[in-house]
Amino acid sequence: MAIASPNTTTLDGKVDPPPLVKGSVKRLLGWIIPANISIFIIWGAVPGILLPLQVEGIDPANKVANLGLVSTISAFAAMLAQPIAGLISDRTRSKFGRRAQLMVAGTLVGGLALIGMAMANTLLQIGIAWVMVQIAYNFTQGPLSAILPDRVPRAARGTFSALAGLGAMLGAIGGQIVGSMFATNIPFGYLFFAGLAVVVITLFVVFNPDRSSAAMEREPFSAKVFLKTFWVNPIAHPDFFWAFTGRLLLYTGYFAVTGFQLYILADYIGLGKGAAATIPLFGLASLAGIITATLIAGPLSDRIGRRKIFVFISSMLVGLALIIPMVMPTFTGWLLFTVISGLGFGAFQAVDQALMSEVLPSADSFAKDLGVVNIAATLPQTLAPGVASFVILTFGGYVALFPIGIALSILGAFAVWFIKAVR
């Protein structure tokens, strides 16, 4: 006999997940860091370092336009992939649960696509392989993000969100550092990141088994259901809409600049061919800010029971940090920007996922809804080089990126104040 979702309702009417089938929440808290690192290190290394270098090596004169083209096409693939992955995993019924198979399969297919990028020597081949990478790893990331509402009690979600955010930022920034080390051997870098994701995600699934979903009721599927995968009604769920909007605006403002970091350092800051060698230093500076803010903001948010104020302040801080390189286009200016924006973005990552988990429309469609939410995170990161190339080519220089990033970050900060269900 089919049963409904195993989630339970607490005394205050909020949905809480059932106890873990094996291990403890502490084990899950520990494993989410390497799991997120293994995926986000790809988003830090490939679009930020390896892909721009590979595109530049094919046609240096048209690197900005070519990178924008490849990134724009792949961004739409990423936008579609995660909600579809969520729809599929929400409806998966097996003794291994709803998420595990898709997470492992995504890393296997993504690994093969990275190998394809390692072998590519034309812009078309690179573009096709990068689209496949985007789709595959979003099929892993979508179900992985559903772990929070699936298995973590509400009282621990700020801490879990902080650790998940820490893993994401360690991966994204660490990817820039590690990716720069493969600047002279790009194919080997792709192989390294492919193998890392397969190993870590497989171990995550093995050591953190999910409860069986075989007896859960399977919702009917139709063309209407499929189309609704990409839509959450903002009128029926205004809190979800504002949380999504806040994340989308901040991420777009931040990654429109940092996603184009290699070319900015080379051409705007004036570091030339030595730009790639400086990225580890800037990455470590950013990590210092991120780790400090993450370890403070997440647990503090749980302790005082508030989310919005942390998201607001962190978004504003990122916007203010973007002023620095606009008025100080120097090595020192960029270093200050990376530290201060790291503090802001670390605090945001620490709390925003917890906030999102409390405004999801349905307990039976966590992965699908989080897939929609994660469009706001994934799309700006992958689309950033395309947005940046358009701005640079249209407005005649890199400096035009900064006021746009500032405006979007500040608008994202104010969006969270419209959320009513979360303090």
CSV table of C-alpha atoms in Angstrom, one decimal:
chain,number,residue,atom,x,y,z
A,1,MET,CA,0.0,0.0,0.0
A,2,ALA,CA,1.4,3.4,-0.9
A,3,ILE,CA,2.0,5.9,1.8
A,4,ALA,CA,2.4,9.7,1.8
A,5,SER,CA,5.6,11.6,2.4
A,6,PRO,CA,7.3,10.5,5.7
A,7,ASN,CA,7.7,14.1,7.0
A,8,THR,CA,6.1,14.9,10.3
A,9,THR,CA,4.5,18.0,11.7
A,10,THR,CA,5.9,19.8,14.8
A,11,LEU,CA,3.8,21.5,17.5
A,12,ASP,CA,4.1,24.8,15.8
A,13,GLY,CA,2.6,23.4,12.6
A,14,LYS,CA,5.9,23.4,10.7
A,15,VAL,CA,7.1,20.3,8.7
A,16,ASP,CA,10.0,18.4,10.1
A,17,PRO,CA,11.6,15.3,8.6
A,18,PRO,CA,11.6,11.9,10.3
A,19,PRO,CA,14.7,10.5,12.1
A,20,LEU,CA,17.6,9.4,9.9
A,21,VAL,CA,17.6,5.8,8.8
A,22,LYS,CA,21.3,5.4,9.7
A,23,GLY,CA,23.9,7.6,11.5
A,24,SER,CA,23.2,11.0,12.9
A,25,VAL,CA,22.6,14.5,11.9
A,26,LYS,CA,26.1,15.3,12.9
A,27,ARG,CA,27.4,12.8,10.4
A,28,LEU,CA,25.3,14.4,7.7
A,29,LEU,CA,26.5,17.8,8.7
A,30,GLY,CA,30.1,16.6,8.2
A,31,TRP,CA,29.5,15.0,4.9
A,32,ILE,CA,27.7,17.9,3.2
A,33,ILE,CA,30.9,19.9,3.2
A,34,PRO,CA,33.0,17.6,1.0
A,35,ALA,CA,29.9,16.7,-1.1
A,36,ASN,CA,29.3,20.4,-2.0
A,37,ILE,CA,33.0,21.0,-2.5
A,38,SER,CA,33.2,18.2,-5.1
A,39,ILE,CA,30.5,19.8,-7.2
A,40,PHE,CA,31.1,23.5,-6.7
A,41,ILE,CA,34.8,23.1,-7.3
A,42,ILE,CA,33.8,22.4,-10.9
A,43,TRP,CA,31.8,25.6,-11.1
A,44,GLY,CA,34.7,27.5,-9.7
A,45,ALA,CA,37.5,26.0,-11.9
A,46,VAL,CA,35.8,25.5,-15.3
A,47,PRO,CA,33.8,28.7,-16.1
A,48,GLY,CA,36.2,30.8,-14.0
A,49,ILE,CA,39.6,29.5,-15.2
A,50,LEU,CA,39.8,26.5,-17.5
A,51,LEU,CA,37.1,27.4,-20.0
A,52,PRO,CA,38.2,31.0,-20.5
A,53,LEU,CA,41.8,29.8,-21.1
A,54,GLN,CA,40.6,27.1,-23.5
A,55,VAL,CA,38.5,29.5,-25.4
A,56,GLU,CA,41.3,32.1,-25.5
A,57,GLY,CA,43.7,29.5,-26.8
A,58,ILE,CA,41.4,28.8,-29.9
A,59,ASP,CA,40.8,32.5,-30.9
A,60,PRO,CA,42.5,35.1,-28.6
A,61,ALA,CA,41.1,38.1,-30.6
A,62,ASN,CA,37.5,37.1,-30.1
A,63,LYS,CA,37.8,35.6,-26.6
A,64,VAL,CA,35.2,37.8,-25.0
A,65,ALA,CA,32.5,37.2,-27.6
A,66,ASN,CA,33.2,33.5,-27.8
A,67,LEU,CA,33.2,32.9,-24.1
A,68,GLY,CA,29.9,34.8,-23.9
A,69,LEU,CA,28.3,32.6,-26.6
A,70,VAL,CA,29.4,29.3,-25.0
A,71,SER,CA,28.3,30.5,-21.5
A,72,THR,CA,24.9,31.8,-22.6
A,73,ILE,CA,24.0,28.5,-24.4
A,74,SER,CA,25.1,26.4,-21.5
A,75,ALA,CA,23.4,28.6,-19.0
A,76,PHE,CA,20.0,27.8,-20.4
A,77,ALA,CA,20.8,24.1,-20.2
A,78,ALA,CA,21.7,24.5,-16.5
A,79,MET,CA,18.4,26.5,-15.9
A,80,LEU,CA,16.3,23.6,-17.3
A,81,ALA,CA,18.3,20.8,-15.8
A,82,GLN,CA,17.9,21.2,-12.1
A,83,PRO,CA,14.1,21.5,-11.9
A,84,ILE,CA,13.8,18.5,-14.2
A,85,ALA,CA,16.2,16.6,-11.9
A,86,GLY,CA,14.1,17.6,-8.9
A,87,LEU,CA,10.9,16.4,-10.6
A,88,ILE,CA,12.4,13.1,-11.4
A,89,SER,CA,14.0,12.5,-7.9
A,90,ASP,CA,10.7,13.6,-6.2
A,91,ARG,CA,9.0,10.7,-8.1
A,92,THR,CA,11.7,8.1,-7.7
A,93,ARG,CA,10.6,5.1,-5.8
A,94,SER,CA,13.3,2.6,-4.6
A,95,LYS,CA,14.8,1.0,-1.6
A,96,PHE,CA,17.7,3.5,-1.9
A,97,GLY,CA,15.3,6.5,-1.5
A,98,ARG,CA,14.6,9.3,-4.0
A,99,ARG,CA,17.9,11.0,-4.5
A,100,ALA,CA,20.9,8.6,-4.4
A,101,GLN,CA,20.7,7.1,-7.9
A,102,LEU,CA,20.4,10.5,-9.7
A,103,MET,CA,23.2,12.0,-7.7
A,104,VAL,CA,25.7,9.2,-8.6
A,105,ALA,CA,24.5,9.0,-12.2
A,106,GLY,CA,25.0,12.8,-12.6
A,107,THR,CA,28.6,12.6,-11.6
A,108,LEU,CA,29.3,9.7,-13.9
A,109,VAL,CA,27.8,11.4,-17.0
A,110,GLY,CA,29.3,14.7,-16.0
A,111,GLY,CA,32.7,13.0,-15.7
A,112,LEU,CA,32.5,11.7,-19.2
A,113,ALA,CA,31.5,15.2,-20.4
A,114,LEU,CA,34.5,16.7,-18.7
A,115,ILE,CA,36.7,14.1,-20.5
A,116,GLY,CA,35.0,15.3,-23.7
A,117,MET,CA,36.1,18.9,-22.9
A,118,ALA,CA,39.6,17.7,-22.3
A,119,MET,CA,39.7,16.3,-25.8
A,120,ALA,CA,37.9,19.2,-27.5
A,121,ASN,CA,39.9,21.4,-29.9
A,122,THR,CA,37.2,23.5,-31.5
A,123,LEU,CA,34.7,26.0,-30.1
A,124,LEU,CA,31.8,23.8,-31.2
A,125,GLN,CA,33.2,20.8,-29.4
A,126,ILE,CA,33.8,22.8,-26.3
A,127,GLY,CA,30.3,24.2,-26.4
A,128,ILE,CA,28.6,20.8,-26.7
A,129,ALA,CA,30.7,19.2,-24.0
A,130,TRP,CA,30.2,22.1,-21.6
A,131,VAL,CA,26.4,21.9,-22.1
A,132,MET,CA,26.5,18.2,-21.2
A,133,VAL,CA,28.6,19.1,-18.1
A,134,GLN,CA,26.1,21.6,-17.0
A,135,ILE,CA,23.1,19.3,-17.4
A,136,ALA,CA,24.8,16.3,-15.7
A,137,TYR,CA,26.2,18.0,-12.6
A,138,ASN,CA,22.9,19.9,-12.1
A,139,PHE,CA,21.3,16.5,-12.0
A,140,THR,CA,23.5,15.8,-9.0
A,141,GLN,CA,23.3,19.2,-7.4
A,142,GLY,CA,19.5,19.4,-7.4
A,143,PRO,CA,18.8,16.2,-5.4
A,144,LEU,CA,21.8,17.0,-3.2
A,145,SER,CA,20.2,20.4,-2.2
A,146,ALA,CA,17.0,18.5,-1.2
A,147,ILE,CA,18.9,16.8,1.6
A,148,LEU,CA,18.3,19.8,3.9
A,149,PRO,CA,14.5,19.7,3.9
A,150,ASP,CA,14.4,15.9,3.5
A,151,ARG,CA,16.5,15.0,6.5
A,152,VAL,CA,17.5,17.9,8.6
A,153,PRO,CA,15.4,19.1,11.6
A,154,ARG,CA,14.4,22.7,11.4
A,155,ALA,CA,16.3,23.6,14.6
A,156,ALA,CA,19.6,22.5,12.9
A,157,ARG,CA,19.0,24.0,9.5
A,158,GLY,CA,20.9,27.2,10.0
A,159,THR,CA,24.0,25.2,11.0
A,160,PHE,CA,23.5,22.8,8.1
A,161,SER,CA,22.9,25.6,5.7
A,162,ALA,CA,26.1,27.3,7.0
A,163,LEU,CA,28.1,24.1,6.4
A,164,ALA,CA,26.6,23.5,3.0
A,165,GLY,CA,27.3,27.1,2.1
A,166,LEU,CA,30.8,26.7,3.4
A,167,GLY,CA,31.3,23.7,1.2
A,168,ALA,CA,29.9,25.5,-1.8
A,169,MET,CA,32.1,28.5,-1.4
A,170,LEU,CA,35.2,26.4,-0.5
A,171,GLY,CA,34.5,24.6,-3.7
A,172,ALA,CA,33.8,27.7,-5.8
A,173,ILE,CA,36.8,29.6,-4.6
A,174,GLY,CA,39.0,26.6,-4.2
A,175,GLY,CA,38.1,25.7,-7.8
A,176,GLN,CA,39.6,29.0,-8.9
A,177,ILE,CA,42.8,28.2,-6.9
A,178,VAL,CA,43.1,24.6,-8.0
A,179,GLY,CA,42.0,25.5,-11.6
A,180,SER,CA,44.8,28.0,-11.9
A,181,MET,CA,47.3,25.3,-11.1
A,182,PHE,CA,46.1,23.4,-14.2
A,183,ALA,CA,46.4,26.5,-16.4
A,184,THR,CA,49.3,24.9,-18.3
A,185,ASN,CA,47.6,21.4,-18.4
A,186,ILE,CA,43.9,22.0,-18.9
A,187,PRO,CA,43.0,18.4,-19.9
A,188,PHE,CA,44.5,16.9,-16.8
A,189,GLY,CA,42.5,19.4,-14.7
A,190,TYR,CA,39.2,18.2,-16.3
A,191,LEU,CA,40.1,14.6,-15.5
A,192,PHE,CA,41.0,15.5,-11.9
A,193,PHE,CA,37.6,17.3,-11.2
A,194,ALA,CA,35.7,14.5,-12.9
A,195,GLY,CA,37.3,11.8,-10.7
A,196,LEU,CA,36.9,13.9,-7.5
A,197,ALA,CA,33.1,14.3,-7.9
A,198,VAL,CA,32.5,10.6,-8.7
A,199,VAL,CA,34.4,9.4,-5.6
A,200,VAL,CA,33.0,12.0,-3.1
A,201,ILE,CA,29.4,11.8,-4.1
A,202,THR,CA,29.4,8.0,-4.1
A,203,LEU,CA,30.9,8.0,-0.6
A,204,PHE,CA,28.3,10.5,0.5
A,205,VAL,CA,25.5,8.2,-0.7
A,206,VAL,CA,27.1,5.1,0.9
A,207,PHE,CA,27.7,6.7,4.3
A,208,ASN,CA,24.4,8.6,4.5
A,209,PRO,CA,21.8,6.2,3.2
A,210,ASP,CA,18.3,7.5,2.6
A,211,ARG,CA,15.1,5.8,3.8
A,212,SER,CA,13.3,3.6,1.2
A,213,SER,CA,10.8,5.4,-1.0
A,214,ALA,CA,9.3,2.2,-2.5
A,215,ALA,CA,6.1,2.5,-0.5
A,216,MET,CA,5.6,6.2,-1.0
A,217,GLU,CA,2.6,7.4,-3.0
A,218,ARG,CA,3.6,8.3,-6.6
A,219,GLU,CA,2.1,11.5,-7.9
A,220,PRO,CA,0.6,11.3,-11.3
A,221,PHE,CA,2.7,12.7,-14.2
A,222,SER,CA,1.4,14.7,-17.2
A,223,ALA,CA,2.5,17.4,-19.6
A,224,LYS,CA,1.0,19.9,-17.3
A,225,VAL,CA,3.0,18.6,-14.4
A,226,PHE,CA,6.2,18.8,-16.5
A,227,LEU,CA,5.6,22.4,-17.5
A,228,LYS,CA,4.8,23.3,-13.9
A,229,THR,CA,8.3,22.0,-13.0
A,230,PHE,CA,9.7,25.4,-14.0
A,231,TRP,CA,7.1,27.5,-12.2
A,232,VAL,CA,6.0,28.3,-8.7
A,233,ASN,CA,3.0,30.7,-8.5
A,234,PRO,CA,4.3,34.0,-7.0
A,235,ILE,CA,0.8,35.0,-5.9
A,236,ALA,CA,0.1,31.7,-4.1
A,237,HIS,CA,3.6,31.6,-2.7
A,238,PRO,CA,4.9,35.1,-2.4
A,239,ASP,CA,7.5,34.3,0.2
A,240,PHE,CA,9.1,31.8,-2.1
A,241,PHE,CA,9.0,34.3,-4.9
A,242,TRP,CA,10.8,37.0,-2.9
A,243,ALA,CA,13.4,34.5,-1.6
A,244,PHE,CA,14.1,33.4,-5.2
A,245,THR,CA,14.3,37.0,-6.4
A,246,GLY,CA,16.7,38.1,-3.7
A,247,ARG,CA,19.1,35.2,-4.4
A,248,LEU,CA,18.8,35.8,-8.2
A,249,LEU,CA,19.7,39.4,-7.9
A,250,LEU,CA,22.6,39.0,-5.6
A,251,TYR,CA,24.1,36.1,-7.5
A,252,THR,CA,23.8,37.9,-10.8
A,253,GLY,CA,25.4,41.0,-9.5
A,254,TYR,CA,28.3,39.1,-7.8
A,255,PHE,CA,29.1,36.6,-10.5
A,256,ALA,CA,28.8,39.1,-13.3
A,257,VAL,CA,32.0,40.5,-11.9
A,258,THR,CA,33.8,37.5,-10.3
A,259,GLY,CA,32.8,35.1,-13.1
A,260,PHE,CA,34.9,37.3,-15.4
A,261,GLN,CA,37.7,37.6,-13.0
A,262,LEU,CA,40.5,36.2,-15.2
A,263,TYR,CA,40.0,38.7,-18.0
A,264,ILE,CA,39.3,41.6,-15.5
A,265,LEU,CA,42.7,40.9,-13.8
A,266,ALA,CA,44.5,40.7,-17.1
A,267,ASP,CA,42.9,43.6,-18.9
A,268,TYR,CA,41.3,45.9,-16.3
A,269,ILE,CA,43.7,45.6,-13.3
A,270,GLY,CA,46.6,45.3,-15.8
A,271,LEU,CA,48.2,42.1,-14.7
A,272,GLY,CA,48.4,40.7,-18.3
A,273,LYS,CA,49.5,37.2,-18.7
A,274,GLY,CA,50.4,37.0,-15.0
A,275,ALA,CA,46.7,37.2,-14.0
A,276,ALA,CA,46.2,33.4,-13.6
A,277,ALA,CA,49.1,33.2,-11.2
A,278,THR,CA,47.6,35.7,-8.8
A,279,ILE,CA,44.2,33.9,-8.6
A,280,PRO,CA,45.3,31.6,-5.7
A,281,LEU,CA,46.2,34.6,-3.6
A,282,PHE,CA,42.9,36.3,-4.2
A,283,GLY,CA,41.1,33.0,-3.7
A,284,LEU,CA,42.7,32.5,-0.3
A,285,ALA,CA,41.8,36.1,0.7
A,286,SER,CA,38.2,35.5,-0.3
A,287,LEU,CA,38.1,32.2,1.6
A,288,ALA,CA,39.3,33.9,4.8
A,289,GLY,CA,36.3,36.2,4.6
A,290,ILE,CA,33.9,33.4,3.7
A,291,ILE,CA,35.0,31.0,6.4
A,292,THR,CA,34.9,33.7,9.1
A,293,ALA,CA,31.4,34.9,8.1
A,294,THR,CA,30.0,31.4,7.6
A,295,LEU,CA,31.1,30.0,11.0
A,296,ILE,CA,29.5,32.9,12.7
A,297,ALA,CA,26.3,33.7,10.7
A,298,GLY,CA,24.8,30.2,10.5
A,299,PRO,CA,24.9,29.1,14.1
A,300,LEU,CA,24.0,32.7,15.3
A,301,SER,CA,21.0,32.6,13.0
A,302,ASP,CA,19.8,29.4,14.7
A,303,ARG,CA,20.5,30.8,18.1
A,304,ILE,CA,18.4,34.0,17.7
A,305,GLY,CA,15.9,32.4,15.4
A,306,ARG,CA,16.3,35.0,12.6
A,307,ARG,CA,17.2,34.7,9.0
A,308,LYS,CA,16.2,37.9,7.1
A,309,ILE,CA,18.6,40.3,8.8
A,310,PHE,CA,21.6,38.2,8.0
A,311,VAL,CA,20.6,37.9,4.3
A,312,PHE,CA,19.9,41.6,4.1
A,313,ILE,CA,23.2,42.7,5.7
A,314,SER,CA,25.3,40.2,3.6
A,315,SER,CA,23.7,41.3,0.3
A,316,MET,CA,24.4,45.0,1.2
A,317,LEU,CA,28.0,44.1,2.1
A,318,VAL,CA,28.6,42.5,-1.3
A,319,GLY,CA,27.2,45.5,-3.1
A,320,LEU,CA,29.4,47.9,-1.1
A,321,ALA,CA,32.5,45.7,-1.8
A,322,LEU,CA,31.9,46.1,-5.6
A,323,ILE,CA,32.5,49.9,-5.3
A,324,ILE,CA,36.2,49.3,-4.4
A,325,PRO,CA,37.6,47.9,-7.7
A,326,MET,CA,35.4,50.5,-9.6
A,327,VAL,CA,37.2,53.4,-7.9
A,328,MET,CA,40.5,51.6,-7.2
A,329,PRO,CA,41.4,49.4,-10.3
A,330,THR,CA,44.6,48.1,-8.7
A,331,PHE,CA,46.0,44.9,-7.2
A,332,THR,CA,45.3,46.3,-3.7
A,333,GLY,CA,41.8,47.3,-4.7
A,334,TRP,CA,40.9,43.8,-6.0
A,335,LEU,CA,42.4,42.3,-2.9
A,336,LEU,CA,40.2,44.4,-0.6
A,337,PHE,CA,37.2,43.6,-2.8
A,338,THR,CA,37.8,39.8,-2.4
A,339,VAL,CA,38.1,39.9,1.4
A,340,ILE,CA,35.0,42.1,2.0
A,341,SER,CA,32.8,40.4,-0.6
A,342,GLY,CA,33.9,37.1,0.9
A,343,LEU,CA,32.6,38.2,4.3
A,344,GLY,CA,29.3,39.2,2.7
A,345,PHE,CA,28.9,36.2,0.4
A,346,GLY,CA,29.9,33.8,3.2
A,347,ALA,CA,27.2,35.1,5.5
A,348,PHE,CA,24.7,35.0,2.7
A,349,GLN,CA,25.5,31.4,1.9
A,350,ALA,CA,25.4,30.4,5.5
A,351,VAL,CA,21.8,31.6,6.1
A,352,ASP,CA,20.0,31.8,2.7
A,353,GLN,CA,19.6,28.1,2.2
A,354,ALA,CA,18.0,27.8,5.6
A,355,LEU,CA,15.7,30.6,4.8
A,356,MET,CA,14.8,28.9,1.5
A,357,SER,CA,13.9,25.7,3.2
A,358,GLU,CA,11.3,27.5,5.3
A,359,VAL,CA,9.4,29.0,2.3
A,360,LEU,CA,9.2,25.9,0.1
A,361,PRO,CA,5.6,25.5,-1.2
A,362,SER,CA,5.2,21.7,-0.6
A,363,ALA,CA,6.8,19.0,1.5
A,364,ASP,CA,6.2,16.5,-1.3
A,365,SER,CA,8.1,18.4,-3.9
A,366,PHE,CA,11.3,19.6,-2.1
A,367,ALA,CA,13.7,18.7,-4.9
A,368,LYS,CA,11.6,20.2,-7.6
A,369,ASP,CA,11.0,23.4,-5.7
A,370,LEU,CA,14.7,23.6,-4.7
A,371,GLY,CA,15.5,23.0,-8.3
A,372,VAL,CA,13.6,26.1,-9.2
A,373,VAL,CA,15.3,28.0,-6.3
A,374,ASN,CA,18.7,26.8,-7.5
A,375,ILE,CA,18.1,28.4,-10.9
A,376,ALA,CA,18.7,31.6,-9.0
A,377,ALA,CA,22.2,30.3,-8.0
A,378,THR,CA,23.3,28.3,-11.0
A,379,LEU,CA,22.1,30.5,-13.8
A,380,PRO,CA,24.0,33.6,-12.7
A,381,GLN,CA,27.2,31.7,-12.2
A,382,THR,CA,27.0,30.1,-15.7
A,383,LEU,CA,25.5,33.0,-17.4
A,384,ALA,CA,27.9,35.6,-15.9
A,385,PRO,CA,30.5,35.5,-18.6
A,386,GLY,CA,27.8,36.0,-21.2
A,387,VAL,CA,26.3,38.9,-19.3
A,388,ALA,CA,29.7,40.4,-18.7
A,389,SER,CA,30.8,40.1,-22.3
A,390,PHE,CA,27.6,41.9,-23.5
A,391,VAL,CA,28.2,44.7,-21.0
A,392,ILE,CA,31.9,45.0,-21.8
A,393,LEU,CA,31.3,45.1,-25.6
A,394,THR,CA,28.3,47.3,-25.4
A,395,PHE,CA,29.5,49.9,-22.9
A,396,GLY,CA,33.1,49.9,-23.8
A,397,GLY,CA,35.0,48.5,-20.8
A,398,TYR,CA,35.1,46.3,-17.7
A,399,VAL,CA,34.3,49.2,-15.4
A,400,ALA,CA,30.7,49.1,-16.5
A,401,LEU,CA,30.3,45.8,-14.7
A,402,PHE,CA,30.6,47.2,-11.3
A,403,PRO,CA,27.6,49.6,-11.1
A,404,ILE,CA,25.4,46.9,-12.4
A,405,GLY,CA,26.7,44.5,-9.8
A,406,ILE,CA,26.2,47.1,-7.0
A,407,ALA,CA,22.6,47.8,-8.0
A,408,LEU,CA,21.6,44.2,-8.3
A,409,SER,CA,23.1,43.2,-5.0
A,410,ILE,CA,21.4,46.1,-3.1
A,411,LEU,CA,18.0,45.2,-4.8
A,412,GLY,CA,18.5,41.6,-3.7
A,413,ALA,CA,19.0,42.8,-0.1
A,414,PHE,CA,15.7,44.6,0.0
A,415,ALA,CA,13.8,41.7,-1.7
A,416,VAL,CA,14.0,39.6,1.5
A,417,TRP,CA,12.1,42.2,3.6
A,418,PHE,CA,8.9,41.2,1.7
A,419,ILE,CA,9.1,37.7,3.1
A,420,LYS,CA,6.4,37.3,5.8
A,421,ALA,CA,6.7,33.7,7.1
A,422,VAL,CA,10.3,33.9,8.2
A,423,ARG,CA,11.8,36.4,10.7
